[in-house]
């Protein structure tokens, strides 16, 4: 079950004293306020919190599509603050796998092409990218739908394509933003089962959700409130763990 | 292998454009019509100007032509008056031009007679011109068979004539007219030669008599002996007699540079010798220069119209691309989140714009090449498509794509990924 134990693990995402301040109509909003945490390789976390707690901001920072106002964020040891826009994009294409609530497949591309998009933008893409994409499509159960356009697939199928896409670049972290939010409960369970399998294979998964039931499926839960850590819970034993200083 | 190659990006761009076929086609129309009208207008303009220049060149660009013109105040207004009006160039003028003007290589006098030309039952009224043997070398019209007038004909007052091609074909369509006795007015002349046609004839049909604008040439001295200096024209009941010694003097200059001074000398000489303005001086070289100037202005006007229509087409493309960028904000956000760099987004949208504009450009070139063919066929106008025109049009359409695509592409690339992903 991953390398969940303290100390023995490798850090894939380290956040130190992260502050993210938005300017909204003259006054400042501190979406994250001195946030520090470390996610280890192979962990399966759910990130929870009410709206405005800063979980979306944290997700954007973790996904490198937003930058912290102050503080340090390292992905596999690489400091994000030092990167320019191109380098940050390259980092996303190599180390981040996104799964969105509304699947966000590109409508004019077929399944195989959609899975390949992150590799398409890498500076030095792997030679076996297409084999990898085919294998992943097979893995999520869509091996026979490679030539289909997103419109021709059900919501659950689209989300499977999105998960395959999030894995094609063998990322440091898979970020899932309300990944089951648009799905009926049966399909949602299937997707969550898929995440369980991926976790069993050693993938690092961070699942942002506001649904307690979804959160409970993960290994551990990180609860945010007002831009700070409110609670860290280990779902395997159902006990609240003490704060994780990283 | 599947990296962001240009070819792959072009393919993707075409895919995206195919999602909105009608919109894409409508967008290309601006460039399409701009480009095709440029090519078509240039071809028509080029053809018209070439035709004009060719006609002028036929007169001889080194020639200065002096012509008799009936003075306006001398026009007889109806009535039964029978009078002789005497006007025009004189033999004296010719001698001055021929012998005293500097820079004149040779000069040729021409008299025009009003006589019917007949061979057996075929008759017509061509221009009967009395002139001297040098006429062919000055006007550059070689004979197709037989010979032109010779100095001996002049000396012996020989009753010979040379027929223009069209006249020869009409009078004697099936056999050579050489050696035949042609009746001109009341006298008979032996045909000794036929001139080449002015323009290569497209059809082998003999031209109907009424339309024949051909010419018949007689030796100057012979014509003077038989027909005298007075021409009688019968016109709506009044007999109108004219005494004109020479209708035309063609002076050939030694070089192009001598043409303006000969023209000036001729104008001055005629102004001094003639009490009334019964002459005109035609300088084909001046006309040629004027035609070229006209063509230059024409080209500038056409280019401006073309530039405006292409500008409008370009703005149309930019407008649509801006709308497309807004519409695809979410896609841009997804691509950025998945690792697309700004340059990838710029390339993607720029390629789409360039595909649109070049697509329009290529269709425009096809239409632009078709229009001149149709114009030539149905409007009977000459057109010339220079190879530069389609090439230029293609380059312009590509440039339009890049110029008008840059801003929308730049806007797309600089969207905030977080904002773009939130866009519905």
mmCIF file with all atom_site columns, N, CA, C and O in Angstrom, chain B residues 71-93:
data_model
loop_
_atom_site.group_PDB
_atom_site.id
_atom_site.type_symbol
_atom_site.label_atom_id
_atom_site.label_alt_id
_atom_site.label_comp_id
_atom_site.label_asym_id
_atom_site.label_entity_id
_atom_site.label_seq_id
_atom_site.pdbx_PDB_ins_code
_atom_site.Cartn_x
_atom_site.Cartn_y
_atom_site.Cartn_z
_atom_site.occupancy
_atom_site.B_iso_or_equiv
_atom_site.pdbx_formal_charge
_atom_site.auth_seq_id
_atom_site.auth_comp_id
_atom_site.auth_asym_id
_atom_site.auth_atom_id
_atom_site.pdbx_PDB_model_num
ATOM 1  N N  . UNK B 1 71 ? -9.498  71.628 -91.795  1.00 0.00 ? 71 UNK B N  1
ATOM 2  C CA . UNK B 1 71 ? -9.748  72.625 -90.739  1.00 0.00 ? 71 UNK B CA 1
ATOM 3  C C  . UNK B 1 71 ? -11.243 72.694 -90.445  1.00 0.00 ? 71 UNK B C  1
ATOM 4  O O  . UNK B 1 71 ? -12.061 72.573 -91.340  1.00 0.00 ? 71 UNK B O  1
ATOM 5  N N  . UNK B 1 72 ? -11.578 72.901 -89.201  1.00 0.00 ? 72 UNK B N  1
ATOM 6  C CA . UNK B 1 72 ? -12.989 72.842 -88.798  1.00 0.00 ? 72 UNK B CA 1
ATOM 7  C C  . UNK B 1 72 ? -13.818 73.947 -89.418  1.00 0.00 ? 72 UNK B C  1
ATOM 8  O O  . UNK B 1 72 ? -14.952 73.726 -89.806  1.00 0.00 ? 72 UNK B O  1
ATOM 9  N N  . UNK B 1 73 ? -13.248 75.156 -89.559  1.00 0.00 ? 73 UNK B N  1
ATOM 10 C CA . UNK B 1 73 ? -14.044 76.280 -90.074  1.00 0.00 ? 73 UNK B CA 1
ATOM 11 C C  . UNK B 1 73 ? -14.357 76.116 -91.558  1.00 0.00 ? 73 UNK B C  1
ATOM 12 O O  . UNK B 1 73 ? -15.154 76.827 -92.129  1.00 0.00 ? 73 UNK B O  1
ATOM 13 N N  . UNK B 1 74 ? -13.733 75.111 -92.160  1.00 0.00 ? 74 UNK B N  1
ATOM 14 C CA . UNK B 1 74 ? -13.894 74.904 -93.584  1.00 0.00 ? 74 UNK B CA 1
ATOM 15 C C  . UNK B 1 74 ? -15.007 73.932 -93.918  1.00 0.00 ? 74 UNK B C  1
ATOM 16 O O  . UNK B 1 74 ? -15.313 73.714 -95.065  1.00 0.00 ? 74 UNK B O  1
ATOM 17 N N  . UNK B 1 75 ? -15.642 73.394 -92.887  1.00 0.00 ? 75 UNK B N  1
ATOM 18 C CA . UNK B 1 75 ? -16.656 72.380 -93.150  1.00 0.00 ? 75 UNK B CA 1
ATOM 19 C C  . UNK B 1 75 ? -17.841 73.024 -93.848  1.00 0.00 ? 75 UNK B C  1
ATOM 20 O O  . UNK B 1 75 ? -18.357 74.052 -93.423  1.00 0.00 ? 75 UNK B O  1
ATOM 21 N N  . UNK B 1 76 ? -18.226 72.400 -94.958  1.00 0.00 ? 76 UNK B N  1
ATOM 22 C CA . UNK B 1 76 ? -19.354 72.937 -95.706  1.00 0.00 ? 76 UNK B CA 1
ATOM 23 C C  . UNK B 1 76 ? -20.643 72.456 -95.041  1.00 0.00 ? 76 UNK B C  1
ATOM 24 O O  . UNK B 1 76 ? -20.820 71.272 -94.809  1.00 0.00 ? 76 UNK B O  1
ATOM 25 N N  . UNK B 1 77 ? -21.488 73.398 -94.725  1.00 0.00 ? 77 UNK B N  1
ATOM 26 C CA . UNK B 1 77 ? -22.700 73.031 -94.020  1.00 0.00 ? 77 UNK B CA 1
ATOM 27 C C  . UNK B 1 77 ? -23.853 72.873 -95.000  1.00 0.00 ? 77 UNK B C  1
ATOM 28 O O  . UNK B 1 77 ? -24.579 73.817 -95.293  1.00 0.00 ? 77 UNK B O  1
ATOM 29 N N  . UNK B 1 78 ? -24.014 71.688 -95.492  1.00 0.00 ? 78 UNK B N  1
ATOM 30 C CA . UNK B 1 78 ? -25.144 71.389 -96.358  1.00 0.00 ? 78 UNK B CA 1
ATOM 31 C C  . UNK B 1 78 ? -25.141 72.240 -97.628  1.00 0.00 ? 78 UNK B C  1
ATOM 32 O O  . UNK B 1 78 ? -24.090 72.629 -98.131  1.00 0.00 ? 78 UNK B O  1
ATOM 33 N N  . UNK B 1 79 ? -26.336 72.527 -98.141  1.00 0.00 ? 79 UNK B N  1
ATOM 34 C CA . UNK B 1 79 ? -26.476 73.366 -99.313  1.00 0.00 ? 79 UNK B CA 1
ATOM 35 C C  . UNK B 1 79 ? -25.967 72.685 -100.576 1.00 0.00 ? 79 UNK B C  1
ATOM 36 O O  . UNK B 1 79 ? -25.559 71.528 -100.571 1.00 0.00 ? 79 UNK B O  1
ATOM 37 N N  . UNK B 1 80 ? -26.034 73.424 -101.707 1.00 0.00 ? 80 UNK B N  1
ATOM 38 C CA . UNK B 1 80 ? -25.620 72.831 -102.957 1.00 0.00 ? 80 UNK B CA 1
ATOM 39 C C  . UNK B 1 80 ? -24.265 73.335 -103.383 1.00 0.00 ? 80 UNK B C  1
ATOM 40 O O  . UNK B 1 80 ? -23.830 73.130 -104.502 1.00 0.00 ? 80 UNK B O  1
ATOM 41 N N  . UNK B 1 81 ? -23.649 74.101 -102.514 1.00 0.00 ? 81 UNK B N  1
ATOM 42 C CA . UNK B 1 81 ? -22.385 74.735 -102.861 1.00 0.00 ? 81 UNK B CA 1
ATOM 43 C C  . UNK B 1 81 ? -21.376 73.707 -103.345 1.00 0.00 ? 81 UNK B C  1
ATOM 44 O O  . UNK B 1 81 ? -21.194 72.655 -102.757 1.00 0.00 ? 81 UNK B O  1
ATOM 45 N N  . UNK B 1 82 ? -20.821 74.000 -104.426 1.00 0.00 ? 82 UNK B N  1
ATOM 46 C CA . UNK B 1 82 ? -19.742 73.192 -104.940 1.00 0.00 ? 82 UNK B CA 1
ATOM 47 C C  . UNK B 1 82 ? -18.492 74.029 -104.856 1.00 0.00 ? 82 UNK B C  1
ATOM 48 O O  . UNK B 1 82 ? -18.381 75.078 -105.442 1.00 0.00 ? 82 UNK B O  1
ATOM 49 N N  . UNK B 1 83 ? -17.566 73.585 -104.053 1.00 0.00 ? 83 UNK B N  1
ATOM 50 C CA . UNK B 1 83 ? -16.385 74.404 -103.857 1.00 0.00 ? 83 UNK B CA 1
ATOM 51 C C  . UNK B 1 83 ? -15.185 73.508 -103.658 1.00 0.00 ? 83 UNK B C  1
ATOM 52 O O  . UNK B 1 83 ? -15.315 72.339 -103.303 1.00 0.00 ? 83 UNK B O  1
ATOM 53 N N  . UNK B 1 84 ? -14.079 74.045 -103.893 1.00 0.00 ? 84 UNK B N  1
ATOM 54 C CA . UNK B 1 84 ? -12.845 73.306 -103.693 1.00 0.00 ? 84 UNK B CA 1
ATOM 55 C C  . UNK B 1 84 ? -12.199 73.844 -102.425 1.00 0.00 ? 84 UNK B C  1
ATOM 56 O O  . UNK B 1 84 ? -11.895 75.020 -102.334 1.00 0.00 ? 84 UNK B O  1
ATOM 57 N N  . UNK B 1 85 ? -12.038 72.956 -101.438 1.00 0.00 ? 85 UNK B N  1
ATOM 58 C CA . UNK B 1 85 ? -11.298 73.413 -100.273 1.00 0.00 ? 85 UNK B CA 1
ATOM 59 C C  . UNK B 1 85 ? -9.874  72.874 -100.375 1.00 0.00 ? 85 UNK B C  1
ATOM 60 O O  . UNK B 1 85 ? -9.657  71.702 -100.645 1.00 0.00 ? 85 UNK B O  1
ATOM 61 N N  . UNK B 1 86 ? -8.973  73.746 -100.179 1.00 0.00 ? 86 UNK B N  1
ATOM 62 C CA . UNK B 1 86 ? -7.582  73.387 -100.333 1.00 0.00 ? 86 UNK B CA 1
ATOM 63 C C  . UNK B 1 86 ? -6.890  73.477 -98.981  1.00 0.00 ? 86 UNK B C  1
ATOM 64 O O  . UNK B 1 86 ? -6.946  74.505 -98.322  1.00 0.00 ? 86 UNK B O  1
ATOM 65 N N  . UNK B 1 87 ? -6.318  72.398 -98.570  1.00 0.00 ? 87 UNK B N  1
ATOM 66 C CA . UNK B 1 87 ? -5.684  72.422 -97.249  1.00 0.00 ? 87 UNK B CA 1
ATOM 67 C C  . UNK B 1 87 ? -4.653  71.307 -97.168  1.00 0.00 ? 87 UNK B C  1
ATOM 68 O O  . UNK B 1 87 ? -4.467  70.525 -98.097  1.00 0.00 ? 87 UNK B O  1
ATOM 69 N N  . UNK B 1 88 ? -3.974  71.225 -96.066  1.00 0.00 ? 88 UNK B N  1
ATOM 70 C CA . UNK B 1 88 ? -3.139  70.071 -95.758  1.00 0.00 ? 88 UNK B CA 1
ATOM 71 C C  . UNK B 1 88 ? -1.681  70.246 -96.103  1.00 0.00 ? 88 UNK B C  1
ATOM 72 O O  . UNK B 1 88 ? -1.201  71.315 -96.480  1.00 0.00 ? 88 UNK B O  1
ATOM 73 N N  . UNK B 1 89 ? -0.977  69.170 -95.945  1.00 0.00 ? 89 UNK B N  1
ATOM 74 C CA . UNK B 1 89 ? 0.470   69.155 -96.153  1.00 0.00 ? 89 UNK B CA 1
ATOM 75 C C  . UNK B 1 89 ? 0.779   69.292 -97.635  1.00 0.00 ? 89 UNK B C  1
ATOM 76 O O  . UNK B 1 89 ? -0.002  68.866 -98.487  1.00 0.00 ? 89 UNK B O  1
ATOM 77 N N  . UNK B 1 90 ? 1.931   69.864 -97.889  1.00 0.00 ? 90 UNK B N  1
ATOM 78 C CA . UNK B 1 90 ? 2.315   70.092 -99.278  1.00 0.00 ? 90 UNK B CA 1
ATOM 79 C C  . UNK B 1 90 ? 3.606   69.344 -99.582  1.00 0.00 ? 90 UNK B C  1
ATOM 80 O O  . UNK B 1 90 ? 4.298   68.876 -98.685  1.00 0.00 ? 90 UNK B O  1
ATOM 81 N N  . UNK B 1 91 ? 3.887   69.222 -100.884 1.00 0.00 ? 91 UNK B N  1
ATOM 82 C CA . UNK B 1 91 ? 5.152   68.614 -101.310 1.00 0.00 ? 91 UNK B CA 1
ATOM 83 C C  . UNK B 1 91 ? 6.334   69.377 -100.740 1.00 0.00 ? 91 UNK B C  1
ATOM 84 O O  . UNK B 1 91 ? 7.382   68.803 -100.434 1.00 0.00 ? 91 UNK B O  1
ATOM 85 N N  . UNK B 1 92 ? 6.093   70.656 -100.593 1.00 0.00 ? 92 UNK B N  1
ATOM 86 C CA . UNK B 1 92 ? 7.123   71.538 -100.048 1.00 0.00 ? 92 UNK B CA 1
ATOM 87 C C  . UNK B 1 92 ? 7.467   71.143 -98.603  1.00 0.00 ? 92 UNK B C  1
ATOM 88 O O  . UNK B 1 92 ? 8.624   71.053 -98.224  1.00 0.00 ? 92 UNK B O  1
ATOM 89 N N  . UNK B 1 93 ? 6.413   70.855 -97.838  1.00 0.00 ? 93 UNK B N  1
ATOM 90 C CA . UNK B 1 93 ? 6.618   70.396 -96.460  1.00 0.00 ? 93 UNK B CA 1
ATOM 91 C C  . UNK B 1 93 ? 7.462   69.136 -96.454  1.00 0.00 ? 93 UNK B C  1
ATOM 92 O O  . UNK B 1 93 ? 8.390   68.973 -95.657  1.00 0.00 ? 93 UNK B O  1
#
